Amino acid sequence: MNADRLIRMLFNRVLRRSVNKGMNAGIDRMAGDSPEGQQRAKQSKKMARQARQAQRVVRKLGRF
């Protein structure tokens, strides 16, 4: 693996983590303190995580 590809891979990983943390923080902020809001936030985070995972699989399949 050449250095350019390694740097790009690390940058993408750091960027993806920061975006995901920001999305989760935004979901928490919108949910509020009520138990119902917390439950909706948990569901929203799970759906977002599943969508990101599906997107990664589709991208991976597109390479072959």
mmCIF file of C-alpha atoms in Angstrom:
data_model
loop_
_atom_site.group_PDB
_atom_site.id
_atom_site.type_symbol
_atom_site.label_atom_id
_atom_site.label_comp_id
_atom_site.label_asym_id
_atom_site.label_seq_id
_atom_site.Cartn_x
_atom_site.Cartn_y
_atom_site.Cartn_z
ATOM 1 C CA MET A 1 0.000 0.000 0.000
ATOM 2 C CA ASN A 2 1.553 3.292 -0.999
ATOM 3 C CA ALA A 3 1.780 6.281 1.327
ATOM 4 C CA ASP A 4 -0.788 8.383 -0.536
ATOM 5 C CA ARG A 5 -3.430 5.695 -0.254
ATOM 6 C CA LEU A 6 -2.671 5.159 3.437
ATOM 7 C CA ILE A 7 -2.952 8.887 4.184
ATOM 8 C CA ARG A 8 -6.249 9.105 2.275
ATOM 9 C CA MET A 9 -7.620 6.084 4.148
ATOM 10 C CA LEU A 10 -6.708 7.559 7.546
ATOM 11 C CA PHE A 11 -8.137 10.967 6.627
ATOM 12 C CA ASN A 12 -11.429 9.431 5.484
ATOM 13 C CA ARG A 13 -11.695 7.404 8.683
ATOM 14 C CA VAL A 14 -11.117 10.457 10.905
ATOM 15 C CA LEU A 15 -13.557 12.532 8.857
ATOM 16 C CA ARG A 16 -16.224 9.818 9.001
ATOM 17 C CA ARG A 17 -15.871 9.478 12.788
ATOM 18 C CA SER A 18 -16.181 13.214 13.365
ATOM 19 C CA VAL A 19 -19.247 13.478 11.115
ATOM 20 C CA ASN A 20 -20.898 10.513 12.837
ATOM 21 C CA LYS A 21 -20.226 11.989 16.290
ATOM 22 C CA GLY A 22 -21.677 15.307 15.147
ATOM 23 C CA MET A 23 -24.804 13.610 13.827
ATOM 24 C CA ASN A 24 -25.286 11.701 17.074
ATOM 25 C CA ALA A 25 -24.811 14.883 19.114
ATOM 26 C CA GLY A 26 -27.392 16.678 16.974
ATOM 27 C CA ILE A 27 -29.878 13.834 17.423
ATOM 28 C CA ASP A 28 -29.352 13.946 21.195
ATOM 29 C CA ARG A 29 -29.845 17.711 21.273
ATOM 30 C CA MET A 30 -33.107 17.494 19.320
ATOM 31 C CA ALA A 31 -34.426 14.631 21.472
ATOM 32 C CA GLY A 32 -34.507 16.569 24.711
ATOM 33 C CA ASP A 33 -34.667 15.059 28.190
ATOM 34 C CA SER A 34 -37.963 13.176 28.048
ATOM 35 C CA PRO A 35 -37.916 9.355 27.997
ATOM 36 C CA GLU A 36 -39.886 9.361 24.737
ATOM 37 C CA GLY A 37 -37.354 11.693 23.168
ATOM 38 C CA GLN A 38 -34.487 9.508 24.322
ATOM 39 C CA GLN A 39 -36.185 6.446 22.830
ATOM 40 C CA ARG A 40 -36.680 8.252 19.499
ATOM 41 C CA ALA A 41 -33.043 9.364 19.578
ATOM 42 C CA LYS A 42 -31.892 5.787 20.141
ATOM 43 C CA GLN A 43 -34.009 4.625 17.188
ATOM 44 C CA SER A 44 -32.749 7.451 14.971
ATOM 45 C CA LYS A 45 -29.124 6.662 15.783
ATOM 46 C CA LYS A 46 -29.691 2.988 15.014
ATOM 47 C CA MET A 47 -31.329 3.800 11.675
ATOM 48 C CA ALA A 48 -28.532 6.221 10.753
ATOM 49 C CA ARG A 49 -25.897 3.611 11.637
ATOM 50 C CA GLN A 50 -27.668 0.990 9.516
ATOM 51 C CA ALA A 51 -27.949 3.404 6.583
ATOM 52 C CA ARG A 52 -24.231 4.199 6.762
ATOM 53 C CA GLN A 53 -23.413 0.495 6.920
ATOM 54 C CA ALA A 54 -25.609 -0.245 3.891
ATOM 55 C CA GLN A 55 -23.976 2.608 2.008
ATOM 56 C CA ARG A 56 -20.516 1.180 2.724
ATOM 57 C CA VAL A 57 -21.582 -2.264 1.477
ATOM 58 C CA VAL A 58 -22.982 -0.789 -1.743
ATOM 59 C CA ARG A 59 -19.783 1.195 -2.328
ATOM 60 C CA LYS A 60 -17.700 -1.914 -1.690
ATOM 61 C CA LEU A 61 -19.777 -3.971 -4.136
ATOM 62 C CA GLY A 62 -19.472 -1.241 -6.749
ATOM 63 C CA ARG A 63 -15.691 -1.625 -6.779
ATOM 64 C CA PHE A 64 -15.846 -5.209 -8.041
#
